[in-house]
Each structure stands twice: as structure tokens, then as C-alpha cells.
mmCIF file of C-alpha atoms in Angstrom:
data_model
loop_
_atom_site.group_PDB
_atom_site.id
_atom_site.type_symbol
_atom_site.label_atom_id
_atom_site.label_comp_id
_atom_site.label_asym_id
_atom_site.label_seq_id
_atom_site.Cartn_x
_atom_site.Cartn_y
_atom_site.Cartn_z
ATOM 1 C CA MET A 1 108.402 32.602 -20.101
ATOM 2 C CA PRO A 2 109.737 34.688 -23.047
ATOM 3 C CA SER A 3 108.110 33.989 -26.403
ATOM 4 C CA PRO A 4 110.958 31.957 -28.009
ATOM 5 C CA TYR A 5 110.772 29.476 -25.139
ATOM 6 C CA ARG A 6 106.973 29.385 -25.281
ATOM 7 C CA ALA A 7 107.226 28.664 -28.994
ATOM 8 C CA ILE A 8 109.362 25.535 -28.644
ATOM 9 C CA PHE A 9 106.972 24.086 -26.060
ATOM 10 C CA ALA A 10 104.040 24.489 -28.445
ATOM 11 C CA ALA A 11 104.927 21.115 -29.994
ATOM 12 C CA PRO A 12 102.977 18.236 -28.392
ATOM 13 C CA GLY A 13 104.845 16.234 -25.777
ATOM 14 C CA THR A 14 107.735 18.665 -25.291
ATOM 15 C CA LYS A 15 106.759 19.740 -21.771
ATOM 16 C CA ALA A 16 106.406 16.169 -20.548
ATOM 17 C CA PHE A 17 109.728 14.875 -21.869
ATOM 18 C CA SER A 18 111.511 18.022 -20.680
ATOM 19 C CA VAL A 19 110.302 17.505 -17.095
ATOM 20 C CA ALA A 20 111.145 13.801 -17.262
ATOM 21 C CA GLY A 21 114.592 14.670 -18.589
ATOM 22 C CA PHE A 22 115.127 17.111 -15.735
ATOM 23 C CA LEU A 23 114.355 14.445 -13.138
ATOM 24 C CA GLY A 24 116.505 11.871 -14.931
ATOM 25 C CA ARG A 25 119.446 14.292 -15.008
ATOM 26 C CA MET A 26 119.470 15.111 -11.312
ATOM 27 C CA PRO A 27 121.751 12.119 -10.516
ATOM 28 C CA LEU A 28 124.397 13.720 -12.749
ATOM 29 C CA SER A 29 125.044 16.274 -10.014
ATOM 30 C CA MET A 30 123.931 14.178 -7.022
ATOM 31 C CA MET A 31 125.507 10.732 -7.306
ATOM 32 C CA GLY A 32 129.217 11.595 -7.305
ATOM 33 C CA ILE A 33 129.070 14.092 -4.443
ATOM 34 C CA GLY A 34 126.618 11.794 -2.658
ATOM 35 C CA VAL A 35 129.110 8.923 -2.775
ATOM 36 C CA VAL A 36 131.878 11.187 -1.446
ATOM 37 C CA THR A 37 129.681 12.429 1.412
ATOM 38 C CA MET A 38 128.440 8.933 2.256
ATOM 39 C CA ILE A 39 131.891 7.305 2.319
ATOM 40 C CA SER A 40 133.524 10.151 4.235
ATOM 41 C CA GLN A 41 130.811 10.007 6.891
ATOM 42 C CA VAL A 42 130.774 6.231 7.270
ATOM 43 C CA THR A 43 134.520 5.543 7.044
ATOM 44 C CA GLY A 44 136.219 8.926 7.439
ATOM 45 C CA ARG A 45 138.459 7.988 4.477
ATOM 46 C CA TYR A 46 138.483 10.849 2.001
ATOM 47 C CA GLY A 47 141.014 9.044 -0.181
ATOM 48 C CA LEU A 48 138.601 6.146 -0.667
ATOM 49 C CA ALA A 49 135.729 8.569 -1.254
ATOM 50 C CA GLY A 50 137.651 10.402 -3.970
ATOM 51 C CA ALA A 51 138.767 7.179 -5.629
ATOM 52 C CA LEU A 52 135.180 5.901 -5.781
ATOM 53 C CA SER A 53 133.993 9.215 -7.223
ATOM 54 C CA ALA A 54 136.693 9.028 -9.905
ATOM 55 C CA THR A 55 135.707 5.413 -10.633
ATOM 56 C CA LEU A 56 132.107 6.493 -11.132
ATOM 57 C CA ALA A 57 133.126 9.315 -13.491
ATOM 58 C CA MET A 58 135.431 7.138 -15.581
ATOM 59 C CA SER A 59 132.889 4.315 -15.738
ATOM 60 C CA ALA A 60 130.219 6.705 -17.006
ATOM 61 C CA ALA A 61 132.723 8.083 -19.526
ATOM 62 C CA VAL A 62 133.380 4.598 -20.919
ATOM 63 C CA MET A 63 129.860 3.161 -20.795
ATOM 64 C CA GLY A 64 127.830 6.251 -21.688
ATOM 65 C CA PRO A 65 128.719 6.395 -25.408
ATOM 66 C CA GLN A 66 128.147 2.644 -25.777
ATOM 67 C CA VAL A 67 124.662 2.932 -24.269
ATOM 68 C CA SER A 68 123.892 5.884 -26.554
ATOM 69 C CA ARG A 69 125.167 3.992 -29.576
ATOM 70 C CA LEU A 70 122.704 1.193 -28.791
ATOM 71 C CA VAL A 71 119.970 3.808 -28.398
ATOM 72 C CA ASP A 72 120.636 5.109 -31.906
ATOM 73 C CA ARG A 73 120.259 1.570 -33.248
ATOM 74 C CA HIS A 74 117.372 0.210 -31.169
ATOM 75 C CA GLY A 75 115.525 3.196 -29.680
ATOM 76 C CA GLN A 76 115.439 4.842 -26.283
ATOM 77 C CA ARG A 77 112.823 2.615 -24.639
ATOM 78 C CA ARG A 78 114.470 -0.714 -25.516
ATOM 79 C CA VAL A 79 117.914 0.343 -24.285
ATOM 80 C CA LEU A 80 117.431 2.877 -21.499
ATOM 81 C CA ARG A 81 115.208 0.757 -19.279
ATOM 82 C CA PRO A 82 117.551 -2.264 -19.022
ATOM 83 C CA ALA A 83 120.587 0.026 -18.594
ATOM 84 C CA THR A 84 118.823 1.958 -15.854
ATOM 85 C CA LEU A 85 117.764 -1.217 -14.039
ATOM 86 C CA LEU A 86 121.384 -2.405 -14.074
ATOM 87 C CA SER A 87 122.575 0.923 -12.698
ATOM 88 C CA LEU A 88 119.887 0.905 -9.984
ATOM 89 C CA ALA A 89 120.763 -2.661 -8.950
ATOM 90 C CA ALA A 90 124.443 -1.699 -8.723
ATOM 91 C CA CYS A 91 123.559 1.357 -6.632
ATOM 92 C CA ALA A 92 121.564 -0.839 -4.259
ATOM 93 C CA GLY A 93 124.540 -3.198 -3.991
ATOM 94 C CA LEU A 94 126.872 -0.292 -3.249
ATOM 95 C CA LEU A 95 124.652 1.064 -0.461
ATOM 96 C CA LEU A 96 124.286 -2.408 1.057
ATOM 97 C CA CYS A 97 128.060 -2.975 1.001
ATOM 98 C CA VAL A 98 128.663 0.391 2.672
ATOM 99 C CA GLN A 99 126.123 -0.369 5.364
ATOM 100 C CA GLN A 100 127.579 -3.840 5.991
ATOM 101 C CA GLN A 101 131.182 -2.548 5.893
ATOM 102 C CA ALA A 102 132.115 -4.894 3.056
ATOM 103 C CA PRO A 103 135.657 -5.000 1.606
ATOM 104 C CA ASP A 104 136.765 -2.037 -0.498
ATOM 105 C CA TRP A 105 136.907 -4.033 -3.737
ATOM 106 C CA THR A 106 133.144 -4.627 -3.564
ATOM 107 C CA LEU A 107 132.581 -0.861 -3.383
ATOM 108 C CA PHE A 108 134.664 -0.315 -6.503
ATOM 109 C CA ALA A 109 132.926 -3.161 -8.358
ATOM 110 C CA PHE A 110 129.420 -1.842 -7.714
ATOM 111 C CA THR A 111 130.448 1.784 -8.335
ATOM 112 C CA ALA A 112 131.818 0.828 -11.751
ATOM 113 C CA LEU A 113 128.470 -0.758 -12.672
ATOM 114 C CA VAL A 114 126.568 2.313 -11.486
ATOM 115 C CA GLY A 115 128.401 4.125 -14.300
ATOM 116 C CA CYS A 116 126.226 2.519 -16.976
ATOM 117 C CA VAL A 117 123.617 5.178 -16.181
ATOM 118 C CA PRO A 118 122.358 6.603 -19.503
ATOM 119 C CA SER A 119 123.081 10.150 -20.625
ATOM 120 C CA VAL A 120 119.580 11.537 -20.187
ATOM 121 C CA GLY A 121 120.616 14.990 -21.408
ATOM 122 C CA ALA A 122 121.652 13.515 -24.759
ATOM 123 C CA MET A 123 118.293 11.709 -24.978
ATOM 124 C CA THR A 124 116.240 14.867 -24.505
ATOM 125 C CA ARG A 125 118.418 16.854 -26.910
ATOM 126 C CA ALA A 126 117.957 14.118 -29.505
ATOM 127 C CA ARG A 127 114.184 14.511 -29.123
ATOM 128 C CA TRP A 128 114.427 18.266 -29.687
ATOM 129 C CA ALA A 129 116.590 17.616 -32.762
ATOM 130 C CA GLU A 130 113.968 15.209 -34.115
ATOM 131 C CA ILE A 131 111.100 17.657 -33.557
ATOM 132 C CA TYR A 132 112.827 20.767 -34.921
ATOM 133 C CA ARG A 133 114.953 19.169 -37.613
ATOM 134 C CA GLY A 134 115.979 21.871 -40.088
ATOM 135 C CA SER A 135 114.665 24.717 -37.882
ATOM 136 C CA ALA A 136 117.868 26.337 -36.645
ATOM 137 C CA ARG A 137 116.146 29.106 -34.658
ATOM 138 C CA GLU A 138 113.923 26.774 -32.642
ATOM 139 C CA LEU A 139 116.707 24.252 -32.138
ATOM 140 C CA HIS A 140 119.019 26.983 -30.820
ATOM 141 C CA THR A 141 116.377 27.929 -28.241
ATOM 142 C CA ALA A 142 115.753 24.283 -27.346
ATOM 143 C CA TYR A 143 119.442 23.616 -26.743
ATOM 144 C CA SER A 144 119.621 26.776 -24.632
ATOM 145 C CA TRP A 145 116.704 25.493 -22.568
ATOM 146 C CA GLU A 146 118.482 22.187 -22.034
ATOM 147 C CA SER A 147 121.576 24.057 -20.880
ATOM 148 C CA ILE A 148 119.441 25.938 -18.353
ATOM 149 C CA VAL A 149 118.085 22.610 -17.071
ATOM 150 C CA ASP A 150 121.640 21.304 -16.716
ATOM 151 C CA GLU A 151 122.662 24.283 -14.622
ATOM 152 C CA VAL A 152 119.556 24.078 -12.424
ATOM 153 C CA CYS A 153 120.508 20.465 -11.703
ATOM 154 C CA PHE A 154 124.012 21.539 -10.715
ATOM 155 C CA ILE A 155 122.687 24.358 -8.531
ATOM 156 C CA PHE A 156 120.300 22.239 -6.477
ATOM 157 C CA GLY A 157 121.566 18.665 -6.914
ATOM 158 C CA PRO A 158 124.663 18.874 -4.675
ATOM 159 C CA ILE A 159 122.765 20.820 -2.028
ATOM 160 C CA ILE A 160 120.034 18.155 -1.915
ATOM 161 C CA SER A 161 122.485 15.254 -1.939
ATOM 162 C CA ILE A 162 124.813 16.639 0.726
ATOM 163 C CA GLY A 163 121.897 17.828 2.849
ATOM 164 C CA LEU A 164 120.138 14.467 2.818
ATOM 165 C CA SER A 165 123.319 12.527 3.645
ATOM 166 C CA THR A 166 124.341 14.814 6.497
ATOM 167 C CA ILE A 167 120.949 15.532 8.059
ATOM 168 C CA TRP A 168 119.145 12.207 7.528
ATOM 169 C CA PHE A 169 121.465 9.210 7.031
ATOM 170 C CA PRO A 170 124.692 8.761 5.017
ATOM 171 C CA GLU A 171 123.156 6.674 2.221
ATOM 172 C CA ALA A 172 120.284 9.131 1.626
ATOM 173 C CA GLY A 173 122.049 11.195 -1.062
ATOM 174 C CA PRO A 174 122.843 8.319 -3.455
ATOM 175 C CA LEU A 175 119.496 6.706 -2.652
ATOM 176 C CA PHE A 176 117.508 9.746 -3.740
ATOM 177 C CA ALA A 177 119.729 10.182 -6.786
ATOM 178 C CA ALA A 178 118.757 6.648 -7.810
ATOM 179 C CA ALA A 179 115.079 7.458 -7.218
ATOM 180 C CA PHE A 180 115.304 10.513 -9.482
ATOM 181 C CA LEU A 181 116.966 8.376 -12.158
ATOM 182 C CA ALA A 182 114.264 5.693 -12.032
ATOM 183 C CA VAL A 183 111.357 8.146 -12.217
ATOM 184 C CA GLY A 184 112.951 10.281 -14.933
ATOM 185 C CA VAL A 185 114.040 7.475 -17.266
ATOM 186 C CA PHE A 186 110.888 5.377 -17.013
ATOM 187 C CA TRP A 187 108.680 8.443 -17.491
ATOM 188 C CA LEU A 188 110.773 9.586 -20.449
ATOM 189 C CA THR A 189 110.728 6.204 -22.169
ATOM 190 C CA ALA A 190 106.973 5.933 -21.695
ATOM 191 C CA GLN A 191 106.559 8.866 -24.112
ATOM 192 C CA HIS A 192 106.631 7.236 -27.549
ATOM 193 C CA ALA A 193 105.366 10.140 -29.668
ATOM 194 C CA THR A 194 108.531 12.245 -29.296
ATOM 195 C CA GLU A 195 111.046 9.377 -29.327
ATOM 196 C CA PRO A 196 113.483 9.594 -32.263
ATOM 197 C CA ARG A 197 113.217 6.816 -34.814
ATOM 198 C CA PRO A 198 115.902 4.155 -34.286
ATOM 199 C CA HIS A 199 118.349 3.367 -37.067
ATOM 200 C CA PRO A 200 119.099 -0.375 -37.456
ATOM 201 C CA ARG A 201 122.640 -1.642 -38.011
ATOM 202 C CA GLU A 202 122.373 -1.715 -41.804
ATOM 203 C CA GLU A 203 121.109 1.870 -41.775
ATOM 204 C CA HIS A 204 123.295 2.996 -38.903
ATOM 205 C CA GLY A 205 126.556 2.121 -40.635
ATOM 206 C CA SER A 206 129.761 0.824 -39.146
ATOM 207 C CA GLY A 207 132.124 2.634 -36.847
ATOM 208 C CA SER A 208 131.681 5.108 -34.045
ATOM 209 C CA ALA A 209 130.469 8.697 -34.252
ATOM 210 C CA LEU A 210 133.881 9.612 -32.857
ATOM 211 C CA ARG A 211 135.375 8.971 -36.303
ATOM 212 C CA SER A 212 134.156 12.455 -37.211
ATOM 213 C CA PRO A 213 137.181 14.830 -37.088
ATOM 214 C CA GLY A 214 134.997 17.655 -35.822
ATOM 215 C CA LEU A 215 133.616 15.566 -32.959
ATOM 216 C CA GLN A 216 137.156 14.551 -32.020
ATOM 217 C CA ILE A 217 138.082 18.220 -31.586
ATOM 218 C CA LEU A 218 134.962 18.934 -29.515
ATOM 219 C CA ALA A 219 135.460 15.907 -27.266
ATOM 220 C CA LEU A 220 139.153 16.690 -26.732
ATOM 221 C CA ALA A 221 138.403 20.332 -25.940
ATOM 222 C CA PHE A 222 135.774 19.177 -23.482
ATOM 223 C CA VAL A 223 138.369 17.107 -21.627
ATOM 224 C CA ALA A 224 140.178 20.370 -20.898
ATOM 225 C CA THR A 225 136.864 22.084 -20.147
ATOM 226 C CA GLY A 226 135.904 19.320 -17.717
ATOM 227 C CA ALA A 227 139.268 19.794 -16.013
ATOM 228 C CA ILE A 228 138.227 23.418 -15.422
ATOM 229 C CA PHE A 229 135.002 22.335 -13.729
ATOM 230 C CA GLY A 230 136.567 19.553 -11.672
ATOM 231 C CA SER A 231 139.455 21.677 -10.438
ATOM 232 C CA VAL A 232 137.269 24.691 -9.623
ATOM 233 C CA ASP A 233 135.031 22.499 -7.443
ATOM 234 C CA VAL A 234 137.912 20.980 -5.464
ATOM 235 C CA VAL A 235 139.921 24.188 -5.054
ATOM 236 C CA THR A 236 136.865 26.220 -4.048
ATOM 237 C CA VAL A 237 136.022 23.779 -1.248
ATOM 238 C CA ALA A 238 139.635 23.877 -0.056
ATOM 239 C CA PHE A 239 139.747 27.673 -0.323
ATOM 240 C CA ALA A 240 136.551 28.032 1.718
ATOM 241 C CA GLU A 241 137.991 25.698 4.365
ATOM 242 C CA GLU A 242 141.168 27.777 4.567
ATOM 243 C CA GLN A 243 138.984 30.856 5.040
ATOM 244 C CA GLY A 244 137.181 29.110 7.899
ATOM 245 C CA HIS A 245 133.826 28.816 6.105
ATOM 246 C CA LYS A 246 133.822 25.406 4.437
ATOM 247 C CA ALA A 247 130.013 25.231 4.356
ATOM 248 C CA ALA A 248 129.949 28.360 2.190
ATOM 249 C CA ALA A 249 131.660 26.481 -0.648
ATOM 250 C CA SER A 250 128.364 25.044 -1.878
ATOM 251 C CA LEU A 251 126.861 28.539 -2.069
ATOM 252 C CA VAL A 252 129.867 29.920 -3.946
ATOM 253 C CA LEU A 253 129.717 27.052 -6.441
ATOM 254 C CA ALA A 254 125.958 27.602 -6.793
ATOM 255 C CA VAL A 255 126.726 31.192 -7.833
ATOM 256 C CA TYR A 256 129.055 29.778 -10.498
ATOM 257 C CA ALA A 257 126.221 27.654 -11.878
ATOM 258 C CA LEU A 258 123.774 30.558 -11.546
ATOM 259 C CA GLY A 259 125.905 32.700 -13.844
ATOM 260 C CA SER A 260 125.832 29.979 -16.471
ATOM 261 C CA CYS A 261 122.083 29.498 -16.027
ATOM 262 C CA LEU A 262 121.294 33.188 -16.569
ATOM 263 C CA ALA A 263 123.622 33.399 -19.569
ATOM 264 C CA GLY A 264 121.961 30.348 -21.104
ATOM 265 C CA ALA A 265 118.511 31.892 -20.655
ATOM 266 C CA VAL A 266 119.548 35.105 -22.423
ATOM 267 C CA PHE A 267 121.480 33.248 -25.120
ATOM 268 C CA GLY A 268 118.360 31.304 -26.074
ATOM 269 C CA LEU A 269 116.526 34.553 -26.823
ATOM 270 C CA LEU A 270 119.118 35.748 -29.324
ATOM 271 C CA HIS A 271 118.823 35.279 -33.063
ATOM 272 C CA LEU A 272 122.449 34.701 -33.966
ATOM 273 C CA LYS A 273 124.054 34.745 -37.386
ATOM 274 C CA GLY A 274 127.481 33.704 -38.523
ATOM 275 C CA GLU A 275 129.483 30.532 -38.090
ATOM 276 C CA PRO A 276 128.823 28.464 -34.945
ATOM 277 C CA SER A 277 132.480 27.398 -34.984
ATOM 278 C CA ARG A 278 133.583 31.001 -34.483
ATOM 279 C CA ARG A 279 131.121 31.492 -31.598
ATOM 280 C CA TRP A 280 132.356 28.258 -30.044
ATOM 281 C CA LEU A 281 136.009 29.323 -30.201
ATOM 282 C CA LEU A 282 135.164 32.714 -28.703
ATOM 283 C CA GLY A 283 133.279 30.937 -25.915
ATOM 284 C CA VAL A 284 136.226 28.664 -25.148
ATOM 285 C CA CYS A 285 138.563 31.674 -25.065
ATOM 286 C CA ALA A 286 136.179 33.522 -22.743
ATOM 287 C CA MET A 287 136.051 30.529 -20.397
ATOM 288 C CA ALA A 288 139.852 30.420 -20.279
ATOM 289 C CA VAL A 289 140.303 34.156 -19.664
ATOM 290 C CA SER A 290 137.618 34.148 -16.946
ATOM 291 C CA MET A 291 139.743 31.735 -14.878
ATOM 292 C CA ILE A 292 142.572 34.248 -14.416
ATOM 293 C CA PRO A 293 140.750 36.479 -11.838
ATOM 294 C CA LEU A 294 140.355 33.444 -9.564
ATOM 295 C CA LEU A 295 144.084 33.676 -8.830
ATOM 296 C CA LEU A 296 143.535 37.193 -7.466
ATOM 297 C CA ALA A 297 140.494 36.521 -5.260
ATOM 298 C CA GLY A 298 141.628 36.873 -1.669
ATOM 299 C CA ASN A 299 138.312 36.174 0.046
ATOM 300 C CA LEU A 300 135.041 34.361 -0.525
ATOM 301 C CA PRO A 301 132.890 37.378 -1.616
ATOM 302 C CA LEU A 302 135.393 38.303 -4.341
ATOM 303 C CA LEU A 303 135.668 34.656 -5.338
ATOM 304 C CA ALA A 304 131.884 34.440 -5.680
ATOM 305 C CA VAL A 305 131.855 37.497 -7.962
ATOM 306 C CA ALA A 306 134.690 36.094 -10.070
ATOM 307 C CA LEU A 307 132.974 32.721 -10.410
ATOM 308 C CA PHE A 308 129.659 34.340 -11.364
ATOM 309 C CA VAL A 309 131.403 36.207 -14.194
ATOM 310 C CA ALA A 310 133.226 33.025 -15.196
ATOM 311 C CA GLY A 311 129.944 31.144 -15.342
ATOM 312 C CA LEU A 312 128.523 33.525 -17.945
ATOM 313 C CA SER A 313 130.528 31.885 -20.726
ATOM 314 C CA ILE A 314 129.650 28.256 -19.905
ATOM 315 C CA ALA A 315 126.082 27.779 -21.146
ATOM 316 C CA PRO A 316 126.509 29.665 -24.464
ATOM 317 C CA THR A 317 129.575 27.538 -25.222
ATOM 318 C CA MET A 318 127.691 24.329 -24.377
ATOM 319 C CA VAL A 319 124.729 25.317 -26.551
ATOM 320 C CA THR A 320 126.997 26.057 -29.502
ATOM 321 C CA THR A 321 128.759 22.733 -28.949
ATOM 322 C CA MET A 322 125.497 20.834 -29.387
ATOM 323 C CA ALA A 323 124.835 22.701 -32.638
ATOM 324 C CA LEU A 324 128.295 21.731 -33.885
ATOM 325 C CA VAL A 325 127.783 18.089 -32.909
ATOM 326 C CA GLU A 326 124.587 18.032 -34.958
ATOM 327 C CA ALA A 327 126.469 19.514 -37.920
ATOM 328 C CA HIS A 328 129.413 17.101 -37.760
ATOM 329 C CA VAL A 329 127.723 13.810 -36.862
ATOM 330 C CA PRO A 330 125.329 11.847 -39.092
ATOM 331 C CA ARG A 331 121.779 11.863 -37.784
ATOM 332 C CA THR A 332 121.886 8.090 -37.338
ATOM 333 C CA LYS A 333 124.595 8.566 -34.689
ATOM 334 C CA LEU A 334 123.431 11.839 -33.140
ATOM 335 C CA THR A 335 122.725 10.545 -29.614
ATOM 336 C CA GLU A 336 126.118 8.858 -29.459
ATOM 337 C CA GLY A 337 127.801 12.017 -30.728
ATOM 338 C CA MET A 338 126.182 14.164 -28.054
ATOM 339 C CA THR A 339 127.210 11.665 -25.397
ATOM 340 C CA TRP A 340 130.873 11.805 -26.436
ATOM 341 C CA THR A 341 131.040 15.461 -25.376
ATOM 342 C CA GLY A 342 129.735 14.432 -21.968
ATOM 343 C CA THR A 343 132.373 11.706 -21.889
ATOM 344 C CA GLY A 344 135.075 14.293 -22.512
ATOM 345 C CA LEU A 345 133.709 16.383 -19.659
ATOM 346 C CA ALA A 346 133.630 13.396 -17.282
ATOM 347 C CA ILE A 347 137.241 12.461 -18.048
ATOM 348 C CA GLY A 348 138.302 16.078 -17.628
ATOM 349 C CA VAL A 349 136.478 16.399 -14.295
ATOM 350 C CA ALA A 350 138.293 13.331 -12.961
ATOM 351 C CA LEU A 351 141.696 14.598 -14.165
ATOM 352 C CA GLY A 352 141.108 18.178 -13.046
ATOM 353 C CA SER A 353 139.911 17.260 -9.567
ATOM 354 C CA SER A 354 142.885 14.919 -9.057
ATOM 355 C CA ALA A 355 145.408 17.524 -10.235
ATOM 356 C CA ALA A 356 143.783 20.237 -8.140
ATOM 357 C CA GLY A 357 143.809 18.072 -5.020
ATOM 358 C CA TRP A 358 147.531 17.410 -5.456
ATOM 359 C CA VAL A 359 148.336 21.110 -5.910
ATOM 360 C CA VAL A 360 146.216 22.027 -2.872
ATOM 361 C CA ASP A 361 148.193 19.576 -0.735
ATOM 362 C CA VAL A 362 151.518 20.912 -2.016
ATOM 363 C CA SER A 363 150.954 24.676 -2.362
ATOM 364 C CA GLY A 364 147.607 25.565 -0.798
ATOM 365 C CA ALA A 365 144.180 26.398 -2.190
ATOM 366 C CA GLU A 366 144.809 29.923 -3.488
ATOM 367 C CA ALA A 367 147.773 28.803 -5.593
ATOM 368 C CA ALA A 368 145.804 25.780 -6.866
ATOM 369 C CA TYR A 369 143.594 28.018 -9.000
ATOM 370 C CA VAL A 370 146.435 27.776 -11.488
ATOM 371 C CA VAL A 371 144.993 24.357 -12.439
ATOM 372 C CA PRO A 372 141.773 25.744 -14.033
ATOM 373 C CA VAL A 373 143.856 28.508 -15.654
ATOM 374 C CA VAL A 374 146.133 25.942 -17.304
ATOM 375 C CA SER A 375 143.125 23.781 -18.241
ATOM 376 C CA GLY A 376 141.478 26.741 -19.935
ATOM 377 C CA ALA A 377 144.657 27.467 -21.872
ATOM 378 C CA LEU A 378 144.761 23.855 -23.080
ATOM 379 C CA ALA A 379 141.131 24.121 -24.245
ATOM 380 C CA VAL A 380 142.040 27.233 -26.265
ATOM 381 C CA VAL A 381 145.012 25.464 -27.843
ATOM 382 C CA VAL A 382 142.818 22.531 -28.895
ATOM 383 C CA GLY A 383 140.205 24.933 -30.263
ATOM 384 C CA LEU A 384 142.710 26.903 -32.294
ATOM 385 C CA LEU A 385 144.382 23.805 -33.724
ATOM 386 C CA GLY A 386 141.052 22.231 -34.649
ATOM 387 C CA TYR A 387 139.229 25.346 -35.814
ATOM 388 C CA ARG A 388 139.575 24.537 -39.509
ATOM 389 C CA ARG A 389 137.975 21.131 -38.953
ATOM 390 C CA LEU A 390 135.047 22.729 -37.152
ATOM 391 C CA ARG A 391 134.423 25.358 -39.821
ATOM 392 C CA ARG A 392 133.497 22.798 -42.459
ATOM 393 C CA PRO A 393 131.434 19.839 -41.342
ATOM 394 C CA VAL A 394 132.357 16.675 -43.206
ATOM 395 C CA PRO A 395 129.512 14.251 -42.413
ATOM 396 C CA THR A 396 129.702 10.816 -43.991
ATOM 397 C CA GLY A 397 127.319 8.141 -45.147
ATOM 398 C CA GLU A 398 123.735 8.486 -44.044
ATOM 399 C CA GLY A 399 124.173 11.987 -42.652
ATOM 400 C CA GLN A 400 125.623 13.309 -45.899
ATOM 401 C CA ARG A 401 122.873 11.733 -48.019
ATOM 402 C CA GLU A 402 120.184 13.212 -45.778
ATOM 403 C CA ARG A 403 121.718 16.663 -46.006
ATOM 404 C CA ASP A 404 122.054 16.378 -49.788
ATOM 405 C CA ASP A 405 118.424 15.289 -50.064
ATOM 406 C CA GLU A 406 117.298 18.159 -47.838
ATOM 407 C CA GLY A 407 119.330 20.627 -49.914
ATOM 408 C CA GLU A 408 117.805 19.344 -53.162
ATOM 409 C CA HIS A 409 114.331 19.490 -51.629
ATOM 410 C CA GLN A 410 114.842 23.083 -50.487
ATOM 411 C CA ASP A 411 116.232 24.069 -53.900
ATOM 412 C CA GLY A 412 113.216 22.468 -55.540
ATOM 413 C CA ASP A 413 110.845 24.362 -53.271
ATOM 414 C CA HIS A 414 112.704 27.585 -54.052
ATOM 415 C CA ARG A 415 112.456 26.995 -57.823
ATOM 416 C CA ASP A 416 108.756 26.159 -57.515
ATOM 417 C CA GLY A 417 108.262 29.425 -55.646
ATOM 418 C CA GLU A 418 110.059 31.375 -58.369
ATOM 419 C CA ARG A 419 107.902 29.763 -61.052
ATOM 420 C CA SER A 420 104.718 30.572 -59.161
ATOM 421 C CA VAL A 421 105.784 34.208 -58.766
ATOM 422 C CA ALA A 422 106.623 34.396 -62.461
#
């Protein structure tokens, strides 16, 4: 492992919570596709499968920030374990209803409750932020590492989920996703030393982290970004089916994630200067432009190359987003703020996949790549309109006081150093 990554893992407890966070994040890429595979195999109704997947995404988008807000107030252990148990119980109910061929409304009810699964990625990033508070170089590398973990989950998660459900039994994919969630969350919450300090209500302040203008821009841009991801997944599967190689779709999409993974690994080694807001806008523009070649790919090998190149801009943009969230959101609401970006992605994935499916039915798969192109253009428009808000963080309340105190402390240390030199 290159030295910057070795350096961040020198802190006690970082390896353990990183592995636990990896296991707890696997359901992010396994549960939705597992539900689709399970329902399509048991009932043959792809419409029902897609509707349940969208229900899961929207439920997680609504419940995730609320769970994270409670975490900021009461701590990870006190909130994550009950939320996870509720999600696991709902998953068990869903699998039982599928097996017993229960009415459709029961499937939707249990799927909606599964969505209270906590945002484990936000929890691990909050731990890195607590450990390397004020150390921009180490925190940049830590966020890059977390982006790599995300992409590894999206490379292997769907393959594991689909493989288990098709080779073993239909419920195997969601079942193993639930097992990963249980092991990851309970192992993570057992590690007290690296858990961020909770901020009670009187210290936490009123209102949501989403009141930050900068976070609003990031979350809205991530809706468009999520639409890119959701539409690329759906159209790529349809395109591979039209080419007569539907099974190859998972490999092509894995190449997409691989490009992001490699870019994230390199990005973490760089010592970057300048404004994060400018890097973020460049990343969003690169993501949008990289969608255009997909319209010209006439076969699967060319599509794989185009998606690999497109993936190179994903992880660096995500890493920079986390740095901007930390700059724009008070520390007392950091976990909630990080979760809101995931909420934007989830909403965008649901919208993008639905729009892409409609265009595929009407015009075919190759023409449907216009959906991620349009989504990328919308992300650029949001970024350009909100760029001024992102350039100057305007934290309020607790976050502003902490930053003022840190600035005064650093100025004092600097003056003491000057006096000692004199």
C-alpha cells in the first residue's frame, strides 16, 4: 500500500472500523439488485421488481438522513443497532412474504421498512473526520480510501447478489445482503474508541443540516449525478441484451466501477492545492462530457472502454464532495450532512432508471444513452449556478464557533512561534 494510505491507518482502530464499514456497505450494492432478481425469478413480473427496487431507494433516501441526524445527537452505537434490527426484521418479513406468495402490498410495506438501513459510509467517514480533524492531507487520503471501498462494493456486490439468487435460491441475494449488514454494523458499533462524540440537542442546535446553502447545491447536483448512474445501469443491461449477450452487462458495469476505483486510488496519493469547489465543478463537467461517447458505442467492447473512461471522473468528484460537505456543514451535523448527498444519489438513481427504462421501451437501448447525457448536463447547470455558494462556506452556530476557535488557536500558536524565534 502506498505510503499516504499506510499513514492514515497508523492511527489505532482505523483498520478495524474500515473493514467493518466495508462489510456494512455491501448491502448498498446488493439489496436493490437482489430484490429485482428475487422477484423476477419467483413471479416473472419485472414491473413489480422495479417498483419494489424504487420503493427501497426512495425509502432509504427519506429515512437515511433522519437516522444520521439521530446519530449526530446520540452516537452511532445507540442509534445504529436499533435501526439495523428494524431493517433486518423487515428484510426477514419481505423474504417470508415472497416465499409464501403474499399479496403485493405486503411486499411494498416490508420493503419500505428495509429502507431504514443506516448509511454506513457516512458513519466511517465521520470517524475519519474525527480522527484527522484539521489535517487536510490525511483527510483527503482517507476520503479517497472510502471512495475506493465504495467502488469495490459496487464491483463485487451485484455479482455476488445475482449469483447467489440465480445459482442457489431466489432469496439468497437479499439474505446475504442482510447478513453483511448485521455483521458490519454490530462490529462497527462495538468499536468505541473511534466513535465520534455525540452532540446533544442543546449543543446540536435546531434545524437540519440541509439548511446549509452549500449542502443544498451538492445534494441537488447529486440527484442529477444519481440519474447518470441509474440510467447507465438500466441502459447497459438493455444494450447488452440487444447485442445478444445480456450476461456480459455485469462485466461491463464492473469495468465502469473499476475505472472509478483506480482513479480514486491515484487521487488519494495527490497533494492538491487550490479551491475544492473548483475541483468539484471540473469533476462534474468531466462526468457530463464522458457520457457523450456512450451514444457512439456500437458494440460491447467499445462500450466497456467508454464506461471505463467515464468512471475515471467519479471517485475524485465524490472525494471532493465529502471535503465540501465538511466545509459547509457544522461538525455537530456532519454525519447527517454526508448522508444527504447519498440521499440525492438515491433519488437520482430511482429517477434515472425509470426515465431510462421508458426511453428503452420507446426508442431502444442505444438511443437511451441520451438519458445519462441529459442528466450530466443538468448536474453541470446546477454546479455552475451554485458555484458561488460553494466557494465560500457559510457554516452557522456550533460549526462557525469551532472554526473561529481553531483559527484563533492556530494564530496564537503562530505568534508563540514567532516570539520563540525572536
